[in-house]
């Protein structure tokens, strides 16, 4: 299909490059920008897994995007910070071998239909800690207890894009 074209062949994808993706995106967006936004958001949500995930994570999460196929989401933007990453308030605290995530994300494309989220959370509570060291990215399955999608936003011209807030309340990840 026309989803997840960027996923490497070794994980079941087509492994297309940026130019190919841009050409396809341009043609599909001409028909409906909302549908194309939803499809392209999978690239945004899965790119951290492609770049920094271990082999097991890549097989599981990139594989499911190809095999099932499902949607994913990129959870960085927050109500008080917008896209200012340094202002993120969502936090993750280490408790034993697990992390516990608490906070809110906002304007998350595919938020209500995602099978998993990439979530950026503050792991160093020191406000003087540089942003490059203060945050950690997590893969959070959408069905994890404590993950609650909010209401669907009414986006002008983007009604096919499922955009929502997501609340993370005592969400445990390994």
PDB file of C-alpha atoms in Angstrom:
ATOM      1  CA  UNK A   1       0.000   0.000   0.000  1.00  0.00           C
ATOM      2  CA  UNK A   2       0.899   3.633   0.258  1.00  0.00           C
ATOM      3  CA  UNK A   3       1.467   3.712   4.015  1.00  0.00           C
ATOM      4  CA  UNK A   4       4.813   3.319   5.757  1.00  0.00           C
ATOM      5  CA  UNK A   5       6.874   3.555   2.572  1.00  0.00           C
ATOM      6  CA  UNK A   6       9.886   4.695   4.628  1.00  0.00           C
ATOM      7  CA  UNK A   7      10.235   1.491   6.643  1.00  0.00           C
ATOM      8  CA  UNK A   8      13.398  -0.418   5.665  1.00  0.00           C
ATOM      9  CA  UNK A   9      13.062  -3.599   3.653  1.00  0.00           C
ATOM     10  CA  UNK A  10      14.661  -5.649   6.431  1.00  0.00           C
ATOM     11  CA  UNK A  11      11.535  -4.939   8.534  1.00  0.00           C
ATOM     12  CA  UNK A  12       9.074  -5.624   5.713  1.00  0.00           C
ATOM     13  CA  UNK A  13       8.801  -2.128   4.263  1.00  0.00           C
ATOM     14  CA  UNK A  14       9.621  -0.750   0.849  1.00  0.00           C
ATOM     15  CA  UNK A  15      12.537   1.327   2.109  1.00  0.00           C
ATOM     16  CA  UNK A  16      11.721   4.261  -0.150  1.00  0.00           C
ATOM     17  CA  UNK A  17      13.728   7.441   0.179  1.00  0.00           C
ATOM     18  CA  UNK A  18      12.698  10.977   0.985  1.00  0.00           C
ATOM     19  CA  UNK A  19      12.201  12.095  -2.618  1.00  0.00           C
ATOM     20  CA  UNK A  20       9.924   9.140  -3.380  1.00  0.00           C
ATOM     21  CA  UNK A  21       7.956   9.850  -0.224  1.00  0.00           C
ATOM     22  CA  UNK A  22       7.591  13.541  -1.102  1.00  0.00           C
ATOM     23  CA  UNK A  23       6.329  12.772  -4.604  1.00  0.00           C
ATOM     24  CA  UNK A  24       3.735  10.312  -3.322  1.00  0.00           C
ATOM     25  CA  UNK A  25       2.698  12.618  -0.482  1.00  0.00           C
ATOM     26  CA  UNK A  26       2.207  15.548  -2.844  1.00  0.00           C
ATOM     27  CA  UNK A  27      -0.063  13.555  -5.140  1.00  0.00           C
ATOM     28  CA  UNK A  28      -2.141  12.042  -2.328  1.00  0.00           C
ATOM     29  CA  UNK A  29      -2.456  15.326  -0.417  1.00  0.00           C
ATOM     30  CA  UNK A  30      -3.873  16.931  -3.551  1.00  0.00           C
ATOM     31  CA  UNK A  31      -6.873  14.638  -3.063  1.00  0.00           C
ATOM     32  CA  UNK A  32      -7.211  14.981   0.729  1.00  0.00           C
ATOM     33  CA  UNK A  33      -4.769  16.626   3.096  1.00  0.00           C
ATOM     34  CA  UNK A  34      -6.485  15.049   6.121  1.00  0.00           C
ATOM     35  CA  UNK A  35      -5.930  11.493   4.938  1.00  0.00           C
ATOM     36  CA  UNK A  36      -2.366  12.283   3.920  1.00  0.00           C
ATOM     37  CA  UNK A  37      -1.664  13.899   7.301  1.00  0.00           C
ATOM     38  CA  UNK A  38      -2.821  10.731   9.059  1.00  0.00           C
ATOM     39  CA  UNK A  39      -0.738   8.516   6.793  1.00  0.00           C
ATOM     40  CA  UNK A  40       2.369  10.680   7.054  1.00  0.00           C
ATOM     41  CA  UNK A  41       2.062  10.885  10.851  1.00  0.00           C
ATOM     42  CA  UNK A  42       3.048   7.227  10.904  1.00  0.00           C
ATOM     43  CA  UNK A  43       6.436   8.310   9.592  1.00  0.00           C
ATOM     44  CA  UNK A  44       6.794  10.842  12.373  1.00  0.00           C
ATOM     45  CA  UNK A  45       5.708   8.383  15.071  1.00  0.00           C
ATOM     46  CA  UNK A  46       7.896   5.550  13.819  1.00  0.00           C
ATOM     47  CA  UNK A  47      11.039   7.505  12.941  1.00  0.00           C
ATOM     48  CA  UNK A  48      12.389   7.515  16.530  1.00  0.00           C
ATOM     49  CA  UNK A  49      12.012   3.723  16.544  1.00  0.00           C
ATOM     50  CA  UNK A  50      13.885   3.510  13.229  1.00  0.00           C
ATOM     51  CA  UNK A  51      16.664   5.783  14.467  1.00  0.00           C
ATOM     52  CA  UNK A  52      17.098   4.728  18.102  1.00  0.00           C
ATOM     53  CA  UNK A  53      15.107   1.548  18.677  1.00  0.00           C
ATOM     54  CA  UNK A  54      16.857  -1.735  19.339  1.00  0.00           C
ATOM     55  CA  UNK A  55      16.388  -4.618  16.908  1.00  0.00           C
ATOM     56  CA  UNK A  56      13.611  -6.193  18.976  1.00  0.00           C
ATOM     57  CA  UNK A  57      11.667  -2.903  19.053  1.00  0.00           C
ATOM     58  CA  UNK A  58      12.156  -2.371  15.332  1.00  0.00           C
ATOM     59  CA  UNK A  59      10.913  -5.864  14.504  1.00  0.00           C
ATOM     60  CA  UNK A  60       7.879  -5.493  16.758  1.00  0.00           C
ATOM     61  CA  UNK A  61       6.755  -1.933  16.049  1.00  0.00           C
ATOM     62  CA  UNK A  62       7.891  -1.391  12.458  1.00  0.00           C
ATOM     63  CA  UNK A  63       6.717  -4.900  11.639  1.00  0.00           C
ATOM     64  CA  UNK A  64       3.228  -4.234  13.005  1.00  0.00           C
ATOM     65  CA  UNK A  65       2.964  -1.069  10.901  1.00  0.00           C
ATOM     66  CA  UNK A  66       3.511  -3.217   7.820  1.00  0.00           C
ATOM     67  CA  UNK A  67       1.764  -6.445   8.781  1.00  0.00           C
ATOM     68  CA  UNK A  68      -1.472  -5.298  10.391  1.00  0.00           C
ATOM     69  CA  UNK A  69      -1.340  -2.292   9.152  1.00  0.00           C
ATOM     70  CA  UNK A  70      -1.930   0.094  12.043  1.00  0.00           C
ATOM     71  CA  UNK A  71      -1.320   3.723  12.882  1.00  0.00           C
ATOM     72  CA  UNK A  72       1.106   5.217  15.393  1.00  0.00           C
ATOM     73  CA  UNK A  73       1.536   8.704  16.846  1.00  0.00           C
ATOM     74  CA  UNK A  74       4.275  11.124  17.866  1.00  0.00           C
ATOM     75  CA  UNK A  75       3.638  12.493  21.353  1.00  0.00           C
ATOM     76  CA  UNK A  76       5.734  15.587  21.954  1.00  0.00           C
ATOM     77  CA  UNK A  77       3.448  18.654  21.776  1.00  0.00           C
ATOM     78  CA  UNK A  78       1.865  19.732  25.082  1.00  0.00           C
ATOM     79  CA  UNK A  79      -0.880  22.178  26.089  1.00  0.00           C
ATOM     80  CA  UNK A  80       1.461  24.644  27.818  1.00  0.00           C
ATOM     81  CA  UNK A  81       4.542  24.167  25.682  1.00  0.00           C
ATOM     82  CA  UNK A  82       3.264  23.740  22.141  1.00  0.00           C
ATOM     83  CA  UNK A  83       6.153  22.369  20.139  1.00  0.00           C
ATOM     84  CA  UNK A  84       8.744  23.941  22.473  1.00  0.00           C
ATOM     85  CA  UNK A  85      10.433  20.718  23.535  1.00  0.00           C
ATOM     86  CA  UNK A  86      12.337  22.390  26.369  1.00  0.00           C
ATOM     87  CA  UNK A  87       9.001  23.307  27.972  1.00  0.00           C
ATOM     88  CA  UNK A  88       7.677  19.746  28.187  1.00  0.00           C
ATOM     89  CA  UNK A  89       6.086  18.945  31.567  1.00  0.00           C
ATOM     90  CA  UNK A  90       5.269  15.253  31.009  1.00  0.00           C
ATOM     91  CA  UNK A  91       7.603  13.341  33.276  1.00  0.00           C
ATOM     92  CA  UNK A  92       8.830   9.794  33.588  1.00  0.00           C
ATOM     93  CA  UNK A  93      10.181   8.502  36.877  1.00  0.00           C
ATOM     94  CA  UNK A  94      12.271   5.374  37.277  1.00  0.00           C
ATOM     95  CA  UNK A  95      10.735   2.930  39.759  1.00  0.00           C
ATOM     96  CA  UNK A  96      12.749  -0.275  39.963  1.00  0.00           C
ATOM     97  CA  UNK A  97      13.132  -1.684  36.441  1.00  0.00           C
ATOM     98  CA  UNK A  98      10.191   0.292  35.089  1.00  0.00           C
ATOM     99  CA  UNK A  99       9.365   3.870  34.183  1.00  0.00           C
ATOM    100  CA  UNK A 100       6.136   5.595  35.212  1.00  0.00           C
ATOM    101  CA  UNK A 101       4.878   8.343  32.883  1.00  0.00           C
ATOM    102  CA  UNK A 102       2.548  11.154  33.950  1.00  0.00           C
ATOM    103  CA  UNK A 103       1.457  14.129  31.867  1.00  0.00           C
ATOM    104  CA  UNK A 104      -0.517  15.379  28.911  1.00  0.00           C
ATOM    105  CA  UNK A 105       0.127  15.681  25.214  1.00  0.00           C
ATOM    106  CA  UNK A 106      -1.975  17.807  22.874  1.00  0.00           C
ATOM    107  CA  UNK A 107      -2.735  18.003  19.146  1.00  0.00           C
ATOM    108  CA  UNK A 108      -1.478  14.469  18.573  1.00  0.00           C
ATOM    109  CA  UNK A 109      -2.207  13.301  15.036  1.00  0.00           C
ATOM    110  CA  UNK A 110      -3.567   9.709  15.042  1.00  0.00           C
ATOM    111  CA  UNK A 111      -4.038  10.070  18.810  1.00  0.00           C
ATOM    112  CA  UNK A 112      -7.300   8.151  18.944  1.00  0.00           C
ATOM    113  CA  UNK A 113      -6.417   5.458  16.416  1.00  0.00           C
ATOM    114  CA  UNK A 114      -2.746   4.791  17.185  1.00  0.00           C
ATOM    115  CA  UNK A 115      -1.660   1.320  18.231  1.00  0.00           C
ATOM    116  CA  UNK A 116       1.421   2.840  19.892  1.00  0.00           C
ATOM    117  CA  UNK A 117       2.871   6.244  20.709  1.00  0.00           C
ATOM    118  CA  UNK A 118       6.364   7.658  20.747  1.00  0.00           C
ATOM    119  CA  UNK A 119       6.299   9.786  23.918  1.00  0.00           C
ATOM    120  CA  UNK A 120       8.930  12.306  24.934  1.00  0.00           C
ATOM    121  CA  UNK A 121       9.078  12.831  28.698  1.00  0.00           C
ATOM    122  CA  UNK A 122      11.336  14.658  31.128  1.00  0.00           C
ATOM    123  CA  UNK A 123      13.447  12.146  33.042  1.00  0.00           C
ATOM    124  CA  UNK A 124      15.756  14.624  34.783  1.00  0.00           C
ATOM    125  CA  UNK A 125      13.732  16.901  37.096  1.00  0.00           C
ATOM    126  CA  UNK A 126      16.564  19.439  37.457  1.00  0.00           C
ATOM    127  CA  UNK A 127      15.388  22.582  35.612  1.00  0.00           C
ATOM    128  CA  UNK A 128      19.033  23.495  34.930  1.00  0.00           C
ATOM    129  CA  UNK A 129      19.690  20.213  33.126  1.00  0.00           C
ATOM    130  CA  UNK A 130      20.283  20.898  29.408  1.00  0.00           C
ATOM    131  CA  UNK A 131      17.424  19.806  27.157  1.00  0.00           C
ATOM    132  CA  UNK A 132      19.741  17.425  25.321  1.00  0.00           C
ATOM    133  CA  UNK A 133      20.058  15.372  28.529  1.00  0.00           C
ATOM    134  CA  UNK A 134      16.749  16.042  30.298  1.00  0.00           C
ATOM    135  CA  UNK A 135      14.405  13.985  28.117  1.00  0.00           C
ATOM    136  CA  UNK A 136      13.909  10.348  27.152  1.00  0.00           C
ATOM    137  CA  UNK A 137      11.768   8.876  24.398  1.00  0.00           C
ATOM    138  CA  UNK A 138       9.457   5.968  25.189  1.00  0.00           C
ATOM    139  CA  UNK A 139       7.370   3.603  23.097  1.00  0.00           C
ATOM    140  CA  UNK A 140       3.977   3.291  24.773  1.00  0.00           C
ATOM    141  CA  UNK A 141       1.364   0.812  23.587  1.00  0.00           C
ATOM    142  CA  UNK A 142      -2.010   2.538  23.285  1.00  0.00           C
ATOM    143  CA  UNK A 143      -3.749  -0.131  25.367  1.00  0.00           C
ATOM    144  CA  UNK A 144      -1.438   0.379  28.348  1.00  0.00           C
ATOM    145  CA  UNK A 145      -3.440   1.136  31.521  1.00  0.00           C
ATOM    146  CA  UNK A 146      -3.473   4.876  32.220  1.00  0.00           C
ATOM    147  CA  UNK A 147      -3.368   5.992  28.564  1.00  0.00           C
ATOM    148  CA  UNK A 148      -6.498   8.027  27.840  1.00  0.00           C
ATOM    149  CA  UNK A 149      -7.171   9.701  24.483  1.00  0.00           C
ATOM    150  CA  UNK A 150      -9.253  12.880  24.715  1.00  0.00           C
ATOM    151  CA  UNK A 151     -11.922  14.179  22.374  1.00  0.00           C
ATOM    152  CA  UNK A 152     -11.230  14.476  18.657  1.00  0.00           C
ATOM    153  CA  UNK A 153     -10.331  18.020  17.633  1.00  0.00           C
ATOM    154  CA  UNK A 154     -12.359  19.641  14.853  1.00  0.00           C
ATOM    155  CA  UNK A 155      -9.644  20.558  12.370  1.00  0.00           C
ATOM    156  CA  UNK A 156     -10.693  22.847   9.530  1.00  0.00           C
ATOM    157  CA  UNK A 157      -9.815  21.090   6.286  1.00  0.00           C
ATOM    158  CA  UNK A 158      -8.292  18.150   8.148  1.00  0.00           C
ATOM    159  CA  UNK A 159     -11.367  16.255   9.341  1.00  0.00           C
ATOM    160  CA  UNK A 160      -9.896  12.890   8.307  1.00  0.00           C
ATOM    161  CA  UNK A 161      -6.936  13.455  10.602  1.00  0.00           C
ATOM    162  CA  UNK A 162      -7.667  12.121  14.100  1.00  0.00           C
ATOM    163  CA  UNK A 163      -6.081  14.789  16.304  1.00  0.00           C
ATOM    164  CA  UNK A 164      -6.477  14.605  20.091  1.00  0.00           C
ATOM    165  CA  UNK A 165      -5.009  15.208  23.477  1.00  0.00           C
ATOM    166  CA  UNK A 166      -3.624  12.157  25.271  1.00  0.00           C
ATOM    167  CA  UNK A 167      -3.361  11.826  29.049  1.00  0.00           C
ATOM    168  CA  UNK A 168      -0.767   9.553  30.641  1.00  0.00           C
ATOM    169  CA  UNK A 169      -1.638   8.738  34.253  1.00  0.00           C
ATOM    170  CA  UNK A 170       0.728   6.378  36.068  1.00  0.00           C
ATOM    171  CA  UNK A 171       1.546   4.641  32.776  1.00  0.00           C
ATOM    172  CA  UNK A 172       4.114   1.907  33.391  1.00  0.00           C
ATOM    173  CA  UNK A 173       6.626   1.047  30.659  1.00  0.00           C
ATOM    174  CA  UNK A 174       9.738  -1.138  30.696  1.00  0.00           C
TER     175      UNK A 174
END
